[in-house]
Amino acid sequence: MTTQVLSEGTADALRAAYYYAMVDDRPVVDVAMVRASADRITTKRPGPRTITPQPEAAPPHEPASPREVTPPREAGVGAETGDAPDLREARWWVRRDNDPLPGVDPAWSISVVDALAGGELATLPGDPAPVTTIIGLLGVGGGLEHPRRVVRWMSGVTRRILDRADGPVLIALEMEAARQAVRRGRQLDSAAVILAVLSLDEQLAAAGQRLMPASEPANQGGAMLRSRGVTLAAAQEAAAGVREEVELSPRQLVWGHTAVDPSWTAGAVALWDAAKELAGGGPAGTTHLVRALEVTGAPAATAMLAAVG
């Protein structure tokens, strides 16, 4: 399976189109709106390039392949609509950055789904670099060896958040696991955690970045999985067919929970907590998350890896 990686420019245009449709009370986002939004973007995008820490978590709420398409439905205005991982992600970033949420939740025209799958949106103006959402958060937390921006000062709020999350790598992995869950249209299950492990290495490579040398021994999980023949693309494809983990947990994202974030499953929490125990009081990372698969129940992740072979 060949993974089509979205560019920053196309991701910006999708977020902008959804944002403008949302605030203008438009029920459907079509291709013309995406193209117009790409031309309209200047230096600010309607979805965060970096994630702003929030002082306190909000009260709890009830809560693939890159060309995966859900069955289309008929919108109120009669337009045929559909969905895809990149579109679910664009919607999530915009809605989690806008509180309170507007009443309208625009759907995506099937024309956008088809254009995205066919590569027609790959040439939109904007940054041609691949999307690497995890890099910005690692940089803010001081987790990169050569960040684009040197973090010379860190607020007490940010430092407390990082301490609660056991450092910049795990906090970035939390957000990446949430992103992977959103792209699959699932809750944040154990499969999403392992997809985040694989995605971390791919995004670091795409951005030409490395973790801080002291963090590297604890973050060899991606390499461990690749040595078994597991790639991100293959795991994403297998994850679409695994049974859902239905038991949910009250746990929330440390870096600012919002009403639109996926809920943690009990399986994901068990995997996460087992990894921290395996770290023995030191910084936990992807190495411990992969090893934790052997000592705890993580049904979605186990089934996904078994399907990859």
PDB file of C-alpha atoms in Angstrom:
ATOM      1  CA  MET A   1       0.000   0.000   0.000  1.00  0.00           C
ATOM      2  CA  THR A   2       1.328   3.477  -0.931  1.00  0.00           C
ATOM      3  CA  THR A   3       0.705   6.251   1.580  1.00  0.00           C
ATOM      4  CA  GLN A   4      -0.172   9.625   0.127  1.00  0.00           C
ATOM      5  CA  VAL A   5       1.233  12.185   2.563  1.00  0.00           C
ATOM      6  CA  LEU A   6      -0.643  15.465   2.740  1.00  0.00           C
ATOM      7  CA  SER A   7       1.307  18.710   2.367  1.00  0.00           C
ATOM      8  CA  GLU A   8       1.075  21.537   4.875  1.00  0.00           C
ATOM      9  CA  GLY A   9      -0.429  23.738   2.149  1.00  0.00           C
ATOM     10  CA  THR A  10      -3.251  21.312   1.389  1.00  0.00           C
ATOM     11  CA  ALA A  11      -3.883  20.689   5.094  1.00  0.00           C
ATOM     12  CA  ASP A  12      -4.083  24.468   5.636  1.00  0.00           C
ATOM     13  CA  ALA A  13      -6.577  24.824   2.792  1.00  0.00           C
ATOM     14  CA  LEU A  14      -8.816  22.045   4.139  1.00  0.00           C
ATOM     15  CA  ARG A  15      -8.821  23.552   7.623  1.00  0.00           C
ATOM     16  CA  ALA A  16      -9.492  27.022   6.239  1.00  0.00           C
ATOM     17  CA  ALA A  17     -12.360  25.800   4.050  1.00  0.00           C
ATOM     18  CA  TYR A  18     -13.991  24.008   6.966  1.00  0.00           C
ATOM     19  CA  TYR A  19     -13.499  27.045   9.228  1.00  0.00           C
ATOM     20  CA  TYR A  20     -15.048  29.501   6.777  1.00  0.00           C
ATOM     21  CA  ALA A  21     -17.967  27.142   6.127  1.00  0.00           C
ATOM     22  CA  MET A  22     -18.496  26.739   9.868  1.00  0.00           C
ATOM     23  CA  VAL A  23     -18.536  30.466  10.685  1.00  0.00           C
ATOM     24  CA  ASP A  24     -20.572  31.323   7.548  1.00  0.00           C
ATOM     25  CA  ASP A  25     -23.230  28.679   8.353  1.00  0.00           C
ATOM     26  CA  ARG A  26     -22.608  26.738   5.162  1.00  0.00           C
ATOM     27  CA  PRO A  27     -23.789  23.095   5.394  1.00  0.00           C
ATOM     28  CA  VAL A  28     -21.316  21.602   2.891  1.00  0.00           C
ATOM     29  CA  VAL A  29     -17.671  22.243   1.981  1.00  0.00           C
ATOM     30  CA  ASP A  30     -17.057  21.787  -1.751  1.00  0.00           C
ATOM     31  CA  VAL A  31     -13.939  21.823  -3.927  1.00  0.00           C
ATOM     32  CA  ALA A  32     -14.436  25.428  -4.988  1.00  0.00           C
ATOM     33  CA  MET A  33     -14.404  26.495  -1.333  1.00  0.00           C
ATOM     34  CA  VAL A  34     -11.192  24.549  -0.700  1.00  0.00           C
ATOM     35  CA  ARG A  35      -9.473  26.181  -3.666  1.00  0.00           C
ATOM     36  CA  ALA A  36     -10.733  29.642  -2.678  1.00  0.00           C
ATOM     37  CA  SER A  37      -9.552  29.112   0.882  1.00  0.00           C
ATOM     38  CA  ALA A  38      -6.089  28.123  -0.324  1.00  0.00           C
ATOM     39  CA  ASP A  39      -5.844  31.471  -2.128  1.00  0.00           C
ATOM     40  CA  ARG A  40      -7.203  33.308   0.904  1.00  0.00           C
ATOM     41  CA  ILE A  41      -4.626  32.014   3.373  1.00  0.00           C
ATOM     42  CA  THR A  42      -1.766  34.373   4.195  1.00  0.00           C
ATOM     43  CA  THR A  43       0.228  33.996   7.391  1.00  0.00           C
ATOM     44  CA  LYS A  44      -2.518  32.739   9.709  1.00  0.00           C
ATOM     45  CA  ARG A  45      -4.286  29.452   9.395  1.00  0.00           C
ATOM     46  CA  PRO A  46      -7.588  28.569  11.081  1.00  0.00           C
ATOM     47  CA  GLY A  47      -6.120  25.438  12.690  1.00  0.00           C
ATOM     48  CA  PRO A  48      -3.074  25.449  14.967  1.00  0.00           C
ATOM     49  CA  ARG A  49       0.423  24.855  13.620  1.00  0.00           C
ATOM     50  CA  THR A  50       1.452  24.571  17.243  1.00  0.00           C
ATOM     51  CA  ILE A  51      -0.752  23.631  20.145  1.00  0.00           C
ATOM     52  CA  THR A  52      -1.297  26.237  22.847  1.00  0.00           C
ATOM     53  CA  PRO A  53      -1.239  24.802  26.356  1.00  0.00           C
ATOM     54  CA  GLN A  54      -4.337  25.362  28.446  1.00  0.00           C
ATOM     55  CA  PRO A  55      -3.972  25.934  32.214  1.00  0.00           C
ATOM     56  CA  GLU A  56      -6.612  23.421  33.252  1.00  0.00           C
ATOM     57  CA  ALA A  57      -8.386  20.590  31.489  1.00  0.00           C
ATOM     58  CA  ALA A  58     -12.029  21.160  30.633  1.00  0.00           C
ATOM     59  CA  PRO A  59     -14.727  19.082  32.347  1.00  0.00           C
ATOM     60  CA  PRO A  60     -15.112  15.590  30.889  1.00  0.00           C
ATOM     61  CA  HIS A  61     -17.333  15.133  27.874  1.00  0.00           C
ATOM     62  CA  GLU A  62     -18.962  12.126  26.329  1.00  0.00           C
ATOM     63  CA  PRO A  63     -17.449  11.701  23.532  1.00  0.00           C
ATOM     64  CA  ALA A  64      -7.009   3.591   7.647  1.00  0.00           C
ATOM     65  CA  SER A  65      -5.746   4.157   4.867  1.00  0.00           C
ATOM     66  CA  PRO A  66      -5.281   7.761   3.653  1.00  0.00           C
ATOM     67  CA  ARG A  67      -7.808   7.131   0.884  1.00  0.00           C
ATOM     68  CA  GLU A  68     -10.399   5.483   3.069  1.00  0.00           C
ATOM     69  CA  VAL A  69     -13.879   6.844   2.326  1.00  0.00           C
ATOM     70  CA  THR A  70     -16.979   6.372   4.440  1.00  0.00           C
ATOM     71  CA  PRO A  71     -20.322   5.703   2.692  1.00  0.00           C
ATOM     72  CA  PRO A  72     -21.678   9.030   1.442  1.00  0.00           C
ATOM     73  CA  ARG A  73     -24.818  10.536   2.905  1.00  0.00           C
ATOM     74  CA  GLU A  74     -27.277  13.125   1.642  1.00  0.00           C
ATOM     75  CA  ALA A  75     -26.900  16.577   3.190  1.00  0.00           C
ATOM     76  CA  GLY A  76     -29.908  18.735   3.955  1.00  0.00           C
ATOM     77  CA  VAL A  77     -29.403  20.702   0.755  1.00  0.00           C
ATOM     78  CA  GLY A  78     -29.283  17.548  -1.333  1.00  0.00           C
ATOM     79  CA  ALA A  79     -25.530  17.488  -1.888  1.00  0.00           C
ATOM     80  CA  GLU A  80     -23.861  14.086  -1.754  1.00  0.00           C
ATOM     81  CA  THR A  81     -21.235  14.029   0.971  1.00  0.00           C
ATOM     82  CA  GLY A  82     -18.517  11.721   2.275  1.00  0.00           C
ATOM     83  CA  ASP A  83     -15.482  11.622   4.516  1.00  0.00           C
ATOM     84  CA  ALA A  84     -11.827  10.575   4.660  1.00  0.00           C
ATOM     85  CA  PRO A  85      -9.041  10.564   7.282  1.00  0.00           C
ATOM     86  CA  ASP A  86      -7.529  13.885   6.181  1.00  0.00           C
ATOM     87  CA  LEU A  87     -10.965  15.518   6.260  1.00  0.00           C
ATOM     88  CA  ARG A  88     -11.796  14.169   9.709  1.00  0.00           C
ATOM     89  CA  GLU A  89      -8.483  15.539  10.918  1.00  0.00           C
ATOM     90  CA  ALA A  90      -9.062  18.990   9.390  1.00  0.00           C
ATOM     91  CA  ARG A  91     -12.478  19.210  11.065  1.00  0.00           C
ATOM     92  CA  TRP A  92     -11.011  18.145  14.421  1.00  0.00           C
ATOM     93  CA  TRP A  93      -8.213  20.715  14.458  1.00  0.00           C
ATOM     94  CA  VAL A  94     -10.603  23.560  13.655  1.00  0.00           C
ATOM     95  CA  ARG A  95     -13.312  22.538  16.107  1.00  0.00           C
ATOM     96  CA  ARG A  96     -10.890  21.933  18.990  1.00  0.00           C
ATOM     97  CA  ASP A  97      -9.508  25.460  18.418  1.00  0.00           C
ATOM     98  CA  ASN A  98     -12.953  27.127  18.521  1.00  0.00           C
ATOM     99  CA  ASP A  99     -14.787  27.142  21.843  1.00  0.00           C
ATOM    100  CA  PRO A 100     -17.697  27.535  22.181  1.00  0.00           C
ATOM    101  CA  LEU A 101     -18.464  25.527  19.090  1.00  0.00           C
ATOM    102  CA  PRO A 102     -20.702  27.086  16.427  1.00  0.00           C
ATOM    103  CA  GLY A 103     -24.000  25.341  15.845  1.00  0.00           C
ATOM    104  CA  VAL A 104     -23.223  24.278  12.279  1.00  0.00           C
ATOM    105  CA  ASP A 105     -20.983  21.271  11.567  1.00  0.00           C
ATOM    106  CA  PRO A 106     -20.340  21.340   7.809  1.00  0.00           C
ATOM    107  CA  ALA A 107     -20.103  18.098   5.843  1.00  0.00           C
ATOM    108  CA  TRP A 108     -17.574  17.442   3.093  1.00  0.00           C
ATOM    109  CA  SER A 109     -18.828  17.262  -0.473  1.00  0.00           C
ATOM    110  CA  ILE A 110     -18.086  13.982  -2.204  1.00  0.00           C
ATOM    111  CA  SER A 111     -16.266  16.137  -4.770  1.00  0.00           C
ATOM    112  CA  VAL A 112     -13.703  17.054  -2.062  1.00  0.00           C
ATOM    113  CA  VAL A 113     -13.305  13.385  -1.117  1.00  0.00           C
ATOM    114  CA  ASP A 114     -12.739  12.431  -4.775  1.00  0.00           C
ATOM    115  CA  ALA A 115     -10.383  15.345  -5.466  1.00  0.00           C
ATOM    116  CA  LEU A 116      -8.313  14.504  -2.404  1.00  0.00           C
ATOM    117  CA  ALA A 117      -8.104  10.808  -3.306  1.00  0.00           C
ATOM    118  CA  GLY A 118      -7.231  11.633  -6.902  1.00  0.00           C
ATOM    119  CA  GLY A 119      -4.385  13.998  -5.979  1.00  0.00           C
ATOM    120  CA  GLU A 120      -6.124  17.042  -7.461  1.00  0.00           C
ATOM    121  CA  LEU A 121      -5.565  19.058  -4.281  1.00  0.00           C
ATOM    122  CA  ALA A 122      -1.844  18.275  -4.086  1.00  0.00           C
ATOM    123  CA  THR A 123      -0.908  21.365  -6.109  1.00  0.00           C
ATOM    124  CA  LEU A 124      -2.683  23.953  -3.958  1.00  0.00           C
ATOM    125  CA  PRO A 125      -0.575  26.995  -3.053  1.00  0.00           C
ATOM    126  CA  GLY A 126       1.163  26.931   0.290  1.00  0.00           C
ATOM    127  CA  ASP A 127       3.877  25.023   2.099  1.00  0.00           C
ATOM    128  CA  PRO A 128       4.760  21.867   0.099  1.00  0.00           C
ATOM    129  CA  ALA A 129       6.408  20.202   3.109  1.00  0.00           C
ATOM    130  CA  PRO A 130       4.643  17.112   4.459  1.00  0.00           C
ATOM    131  CA  VAL A 131       2.411  17.493   7.492  1.00  0.00           C
ATOM    132  CA  THR A 132       4.424  16.895  10.675  1.00  0.00           C
ATOM    133  CA  THR A 133       2.083  17.912  13.469  1.00  0.00           C
ATOM    134  CA  ILE A 134       4.093  16.212  16.207  1.00  0.00           C
ATOM    135  CA  ILE A 135       7.242  18.251  15.490  1.00  0.00           C
ATOM    136  CA  GLY A 136       5.851  21.565  16.727  1.00  0.00           C
ATOM    137  CA  LEU A 137       4.807  20.104  20.051  1.00  0.00           C
ATOM    138  CA  LEU A 138       8.152  18.369  20.522  1.00  0.00           C
ATOM    139  CA  GLY A 139       9.870  21.679  19.829  1.00  0.00           C
ATOM    140  CA  VAL A 140       7.767  23.604  22.355  1.00  0.00           C
ATOM    141  CA  GLY A 141       8.532  21.001  24.995  1.00  0.00           C
ATOM    142  CA  GLY A 142      12.274  20.943  24.329  1.00  0.00           C
ATOM    143  CA  GLY A 143      12.244  17.418  22.918  1.00  0.00           C
ATOM    144  CA  LEU A 144      14.168  18.034  19.670  1.00  0.00           C
ATOM    145  CA  GLU A 145      17.935  18.076  19.208  1.00  0.00           C
ATOM    146  CA  HIS A 146      17.772  20.946  16.693  1.00  0.00           C
ATOM    147  CA  PRO A 147      14.390  22.702  16.992  1.00  0.00           C
ATOM    148  CA  ARG A 148      13.486  25.340  14.435  1.00  0.00           C
ATOM    149  CA  ARG A 149      12.904  27.713  17.343  1.00  0.00           C
ATOM    150  CA  VAL A 150      15.058  27.475  20.445  1.00  0.00           C
ATOM    151  CA  VAL A 151      12.928  27.383  23.585  1.00  0.00           C
ATOM    152  CA  ARG A 152      14.674  29.916  25.848  1.00  0.00           C
ATOM    153  CA  TRP A 153      11.831  30.317  28.350  1.00  0.00           C
ATOM    154  CA  MET A 154       9.022  28.051  29.406  1.00  0.00           C
ATOM    155  CA  SER A 155       5.992  29.144  31.415  1.00  0.00           C
ATOM    156  CA  GLY A 156       5.219  27.513  34.732  1.00  0.00           C
ATOM    157  CA  VAL A 157       1.971  26.184  33.225  1.00  0.00           C
ATOM    158  CA  THR A 158       3.848  24.505  30.367  1.00  0.00           C
ATOM    159  CA  ARG A 159       6.437  23.048  32.734  1.00  0.00           C
ATOM    160  CA  ARG A 160       3.724  21.618  35.009  1.00  0.00           C
ATOM    161  CA  ILE A 161       1.949  20.079  32.022  1.00  0.00           C
ATOM    162  CA  LEU A 162       5.180  18.491  30.830  1.00  0.00           C
ATOM    163  CA  ASP A 163       5.889  17.126  34.292  1.00  0.00           C
ATOM    164  CA  ARG A 164       2.400  15.593  34.530  1.00  0.00           C
ATOM    165  CA  ALA A 165       2.852  13.980  31.125  1.00  0.00           C
ATOM    166  CA  ASP A 166       6.333  12.590  31.917  1.00  0.00           C
ATOM    167  CA  GLY A 167       8.160  14.855  29.486  1.00  0.00           C
ATOM    168  CA  PRO A 168       7.854  16.227  25.931  1.00  0.00           C
ATOM    169  CA  VAL A 169       7.909  12.917  24.048  1.00  0.00           C
ATOM    170  CA  LEU A 170       4.982  11.314  25.855  1.00  0.00           C
ATOM    171  CA  ILE A 171       2.925  14.495  25.721  1.00  0.00           C
ATOM    172  CA  ALA A 172       3.517  14.707  21.968  1.00  0.00           C
ATOM    173  CA  LEU A 173       2.625  11.024  21.611  1.00  0.00           C
ATOM    174  CA  GLU A 174      -0.659  11.653  23.448  1.00  0.00           C
ATOM    175  CA  MET A 175      -1.690  14.257  20.900  1.00  0.00           C
ATOM    176  CA  GLU A 176      -0.500  12.096  18.015  1.00  0.00           C
ATOM    177  CA  ALA A 177      -2.499   9.139  19.364  1.00  0.00           C
ATOM    178  CA  ALA A 178      -5.571  11.400  19.507  1.00  0.00           C
ATOM    179  CA  ARG A 179      -4.884  12.492  15.923  1.00  0.00           C
ATOM    180  CA  GLN A 180      -4.581   8.888  14.746  1.00  0.00           C
ATOM    181  CA  ALA A 181      -7.863   8.062  16.515  1.00  0.00           C
ATOM    182  CA  VAL A 182      -9.633  10.964  14.832  1.00  0.00           C
ATOM    183  CA  ARG A 183      -8.324   9.941  11.420  1.00  0.00           C
ATOM    184  CA  ARG A 184      -9.768   6.439  11.951  1.00  0.00           C
ATOM    185  CA  GLY A 185     -13.063   7.771  13.296  1.00  0.00           C
ATOM    186  CA  ARG A 186     -12.503   5.852  16.559  1.00  0.00           C
ATOM    187  CA  GLN A 187     -11.876   6.576  20.212  1.00  0.00           C
ATOM    188  CA  LEU A 188      -8.276   6.794  21.442  1.00  0.00           C
ATOM    189  CA  ASP A 189      -7.641   3.054  21.737  1.00  0.00           C
ATOM    190  CA  SER A 190      -4.490   0.981  22.099  1.00  0.00           C
ATOM    191  CA  ALA A 191      -4.160   0.741  18.308  1.00  0.00           C
ATOM    192  CA  ALA A 192      -4.025   4.557  18.100  1.00  0.00           C
ATOM    193  CA  VAL A 193      -1.184   4.558  20.655  1.00  0.00           C
ATOM    194  CA  ILE A 194       0.891   2.140  18.563  1.00  0.00           C
ATOM    195  CA  LEU A 195       0.095   4.078  15.374  1.00  0.00           C
ATOM    196  CA  ALA A 196       1.459   7.161  17.156  1.00  0.00           C
ATOM    197  CA  VAL A 197       4.668   5.257  17.949  1.00  0.00           C
ATOM    198  CA  LEU A 198       5.161   4.511  14.243  1.00  0.00           C
ATOM    199  CA  SER A 199       4.110   7.990  13.167  1.00  0.00           C
ATOM    200  CA  LEU A 200       6.657   9.659  15.459  1.00  0.00           C
ATOM    201  CA  ASP A 201       9.594   8.192  13.551  1.00  0.00           C
ATOM    202  CA  GLU A 202       8.068   8.973  10.144  1.00  0.00           C
ATOM    203  CA  GLN A 203       7.446  12.611  11.069  1.00  0.00           C
ATOM    204  CA  LEU A 204      10.923  13.045  12.528  1.00  0.00           C
ATOM    205  CA  ALA A 205      12.412  11.695   9.292  1.00  0.00           C
ATOM    206  CA  ALA A 206      10.157  13.885   7.119  1.00  0.00           C
ATOM    207  CA  ALA A 207      11.132  16.994   9.080  1.00  0.00           C
ATOM    208  CA  GLY A 208      14.835  16.103   9.203  1.00  0.00           C
ATOM    209  CA  GLN A 209      14.740  16.167  12.995  1.00  0.00           C
ATOM    210  CA  ARG A 210      15.985  14.002  15.860  1.00  0.00           C
ATOM    211  CA  LEU A 211      14.953  13.667  19.463  1.00  0.00           C
ATOM    212  CA  MET A 212      17.337  14.877  22.142  1.00  0.00           C
ATOM    213  CA  PRO A 213      20.138  12.277  22.425  1.00  0.00           C
ATOM    214  CA  ALA A 214      19.215  11.511  26.027  1.00  0.00           C
ATOM    215  CA  SER A 215      15.686  10.559  24.900  1.00  0.00           C
ATOM    216  CA  GLU A 216      16.656   8.191  22.091  1.00  0.00           C
ATOM    217  CA  PRO A 217      17.192   4.957  24.101  1.00  0.00           C
ATOM    218  CA  ALA A 218      13.667   5.223  25.507  1.00  0.00           C
ATOM    219  CA  ASN A 219      12.200   5.828  22.054  1.00  0.00           C
ATOM    220  CA  GLN A 220      13.196   2.887  19.895  1.00  0.00           C
ATOM    221  CA  GLY A 221       9.640   1.541  19.653  1.00  0.00           C
ATOM    222  CA  GLY A 222       9.249   2.429  15.994  1.00  0.00           C
ATOM    223  CA  ALA A 223      12.484   0.647  15.117  1.00  0.00           C
ATOM    224  CA  MET A 224      11.398  -2.385  17.163  1.00  0.00           C
ATOM    225  CA  LEU A 225       8.143  -2.605  15.204  1.00  0.00           C
ATOM    226  CA  ARG A 226       9.814  -2.068  11.827  1.00  0.00           C
ATOM    227  CA  SER A 227      12.233  -4.910  12.617  1.00  0.00           C
ATOM    228  CA  ARG A 228       9.136  -7.121  12.754  1.00  0.00           C
ATOM    229  CA  GLY A 229       7.957  -5.854   9.362  1.00  0.00           C
ATOM    230  CA  VAL A 230       5.392  -3.404  10.739  1.00  0.00           C
ATOM    231  CA  THR A 231       5.137  -0.069   8.914  1.00  0.00           C
ATOM    232  CA  LEU A 232       2.805   2.840   9.574  1.00  0.00           C
ATOM    233  CA  ALA A 233       0.949   2.370   6.293  1.00  0.00           C
ATOM    234  CA  ALA A 234       0.399  -1.347   6.884  1.00  0.00           C
ATOM    235  CA  ALA A 235      -0.699  -0.762  10.482  1.00  0.00           C
ATOM    236  CA  GLN A 236      -3.153   1.965   9.454  1.00  0.00           C
ATOM    237  CA  GLU A 237      -4.682  -0.355   6.891  1.00  0.00           C
ATOM    238  CA  ALA A 238      -4.965  -3.187   9.430  1.00  0.00           C
ATOM    239  CA  ALA A 239      -6.387  -0.891  12.130  1.00  0.00           C
ATOM    240  CA  ALA A 240      -9.477  -0.222  10.050  1.00  0.00           C
ATOM    241  CA  GLY A 241     -10.634  -3.798  10.565  1.00  0.00           C
ATOM    242  CA  VAL A 242      -9.989  -4.339  14.262  1.00  0.00           C
ATOM    243  CA  ARG A 243     -12.801  -4.610  16.786  1.00  0.00           C
ATOM    244  CA  GLU A 244     -13.416  -1.478  18.826  1.00  0.00           C
ATOM    245  CA  GLU A 245     -12.383  -1.270  22.458  1.00  0.00           C
ATOM    246  CA  VAL A 246     -15.726  -0.332  23.976  1.00  0.00           C
ATOM    247  CA  GLU A 247     -14.756   0.302  27.611  1.00  0.00           C
ATOM    248  CA  LEU A 248     -13.937   3.991  28.013  1.00  0.00           C
ATOM    249  CA  SER A 249     -11.818   5.755  30.621  1.00  0.00           C
ATOM    250  CA  PRO A 250     -12.264   9.198  32.234  1.00  0.00           C
ATOM    251  CA  ARG A 251      -8.637  10.005  31.351  1.00  0.00           C
ATOM    252  CA  GLN A 252      -8.169  13.173  29.278  1.00  0.00           C
ATOM    253  CA  LEU A 253      -5.397  14.636  27.153  1.00  0.00           C
ATOM    254  CA  VAL A 254      -2.881  16.367  29.411  1.00  0.00           C
ATOM    255  CA  TRP A 255      -2.212  19.127  26.880  1.00  0.00           C
ATOM    256  CA  GLY A 256      -5.686  20.686  27.097  1.00  0.00           C
ATOM    257  CA  HIS A 257      -8.740  18.455  26.637  1.00  0.00           C
ATOM    258  CA  THR A 258     -11.594  19.783  24.477  1.00  0.00           C
ATOM    259  CA  ALA A 259     -15.150  18.640  23.829  1.00  0.00           C
ATOM    260  CA  VAL A 260     -14.256  17.238  20.401  1.00  0.00           C
ATOM    261  CA  ASP A 261     -11.296  15.098  21.474  1.00  0.00           C
ATOM    262  CA  PRO A 262     -11.675  11.303  21.336  1.00  0.00           C
ATOM    263  CA  SER A 263     -12.112   9.482  24.633  1.00  0.00           C
ATOM    264  CA  TRP A 264      -9.380   7.194  25.941  1.00  0.00           C
ATOM    265  CA  THR A 265     -10.289   3.528  26.087  1.00  0.00           C
ATOM    266  CA  ALA A 266      -9.423   1.369  29.065  1.00  0.00           C
ATOM    267  CA  GLY A 267      -7.068  -0.631  26.830  1.00  0.00           C
ATOM    268  CA  ALA A 268      -5.113   2.476  25.832  1.00  0.00           C
ATOM    269  CA  VAL A 269      -4.826   3.645  29.445  1.00  0.00           C
ATOM    270  CA  ALA A 270      -3.636   0.203  30.573  1.00  0.00           C
ATOM    271  CA  LEU A 271      -0.973   0.190  27.843  1.00  0.00           C
ATOM    272  CA  TRP A 272       0.157   3.725  28.718  1.00  0.00           C
ATOM    273  CA  ASP A 273       0.352   3.054  32.451  1.00  0.00           C
ATOM    274  CA  ALA A 274       2.196  -0.249  31.940  1.00  0.00           C
ATOM    275  CA  ALA A 275       4.798   1.576  29.816  1.00  0.00           C
ATOM    276  CA  LYS A 276       5.403   4.086  32.591  1.00  0.00           C
ATOM    277  CA  GLU A 277       5.840   1.249  35.075  1.00  0.00           C
ATOM    278  CA  LEU A 278       8.351  -0.462  32.785  1.00  0.00           C
ATOM    279  CA  ALA A 279      10.333   2.777  32.662  1.00  0.00           C
ATOM    280  CA  GLY A 280      11.054   2.275  36.358  1.00  0.00           C
ATOM    281  CA  GLY A 281      10.767   5.916  37.322  1.00  0.00           C
ATOM    282  CA  GLY A 282      12.771   7.190  34.337  1.00  0.00           C
ATOM    283  CA  PRO A 283      11.297   8.906  31.277  1.00  0.00           C
ATOM    284  CA  ALA A 284       8.965   6.529  29.449  1.00  0.00           C
ATOM    285  CA  GLY A 285       8.864   6.422  25.672  1.00  0.00           C
ATOM    286  CA  THR A 286       7.978   4.365  22.644  1.00  0.00           C
ATOM    287  CA  THR A 287      10.359   1.558  23.683  1.00  0.00           C
ATOM    288  CA  HIS A 288       8.299   1.016  26.816  1.00  0.00           C
ATOM    289  CA  LEU A 289       4.972   1.309  24.973  1.00  0.00           C
ATOM    290  CA  VAL A 290       5.955  -1.507  22.606  1.00  0.00           C
ATOM    291  CA  ARG A 291       7.286  -3.661  25.427  1.00  0.00           C
ATOM    292  CA  ALA A 292       4.102  -3.019  27.400  1.00  0.00           C
ATOM    293  CA  LEU A 293       2.161  -4.955  24.758  1.00  0.00           C
ATOM    294  CA  GLU A 294       3.639  -8.114  26.276  1.00  0.00           C
ATOM    295  CA  VAL A 295       2.443  -7.430  29.822  1.00  0.00           C
ATOM    296  CA  THR A 296      -1.007  -5.871  29.492  1.00  0.00           C
ATOM    297  CA  GLY A 297      -4.266  -6.261  27.635  1.00  0.00           C
ATOM    298  CA  ALA A 298      -4.359  -4.069  24.541  1.00  0.00           C
ATOM    299  CA  PRO A 299      -6.853  -5.867  22.285  1.00  0.00           C
ATOM    300  CA  ALA A 300      -7.035  -3.346  19.441  1.00  0.00           C
ATOM    301  CA  ALA A 301      -3.246  -2.964  19.175  1.00  0.00           C
ATOM    302  CA  THR A 302      -2.681  -6.709  19.428  1.00  0.00           C
ATOM    303  CA  ALA A 303      -5.262  -7.449  16.726  1.00  0.00           C
ATOM    304  CA  MET A 304      -3.815  -4.727  14.474  1.00  0.00           C
ATOM    305  CA  LEU A 305      -0.277  -6.083  14.729  1.00  0.00           C
ATOM    306  CA  ALA A 306      -1.490  -9.646  14.211  1.00  0.00           C
ATOM    307  CA  ALA A 307      -3.264  -8.556  11.020  1.00  0.00           C
ATOM    308  CA  VAL A 308      -0.075  -6.963   9.717  1.00  0.00           C
ATOM    309  CA  GLY A 309       1.683 -10.293  10.287  1.00  0.00           C
TER     310      GLY A 309
END
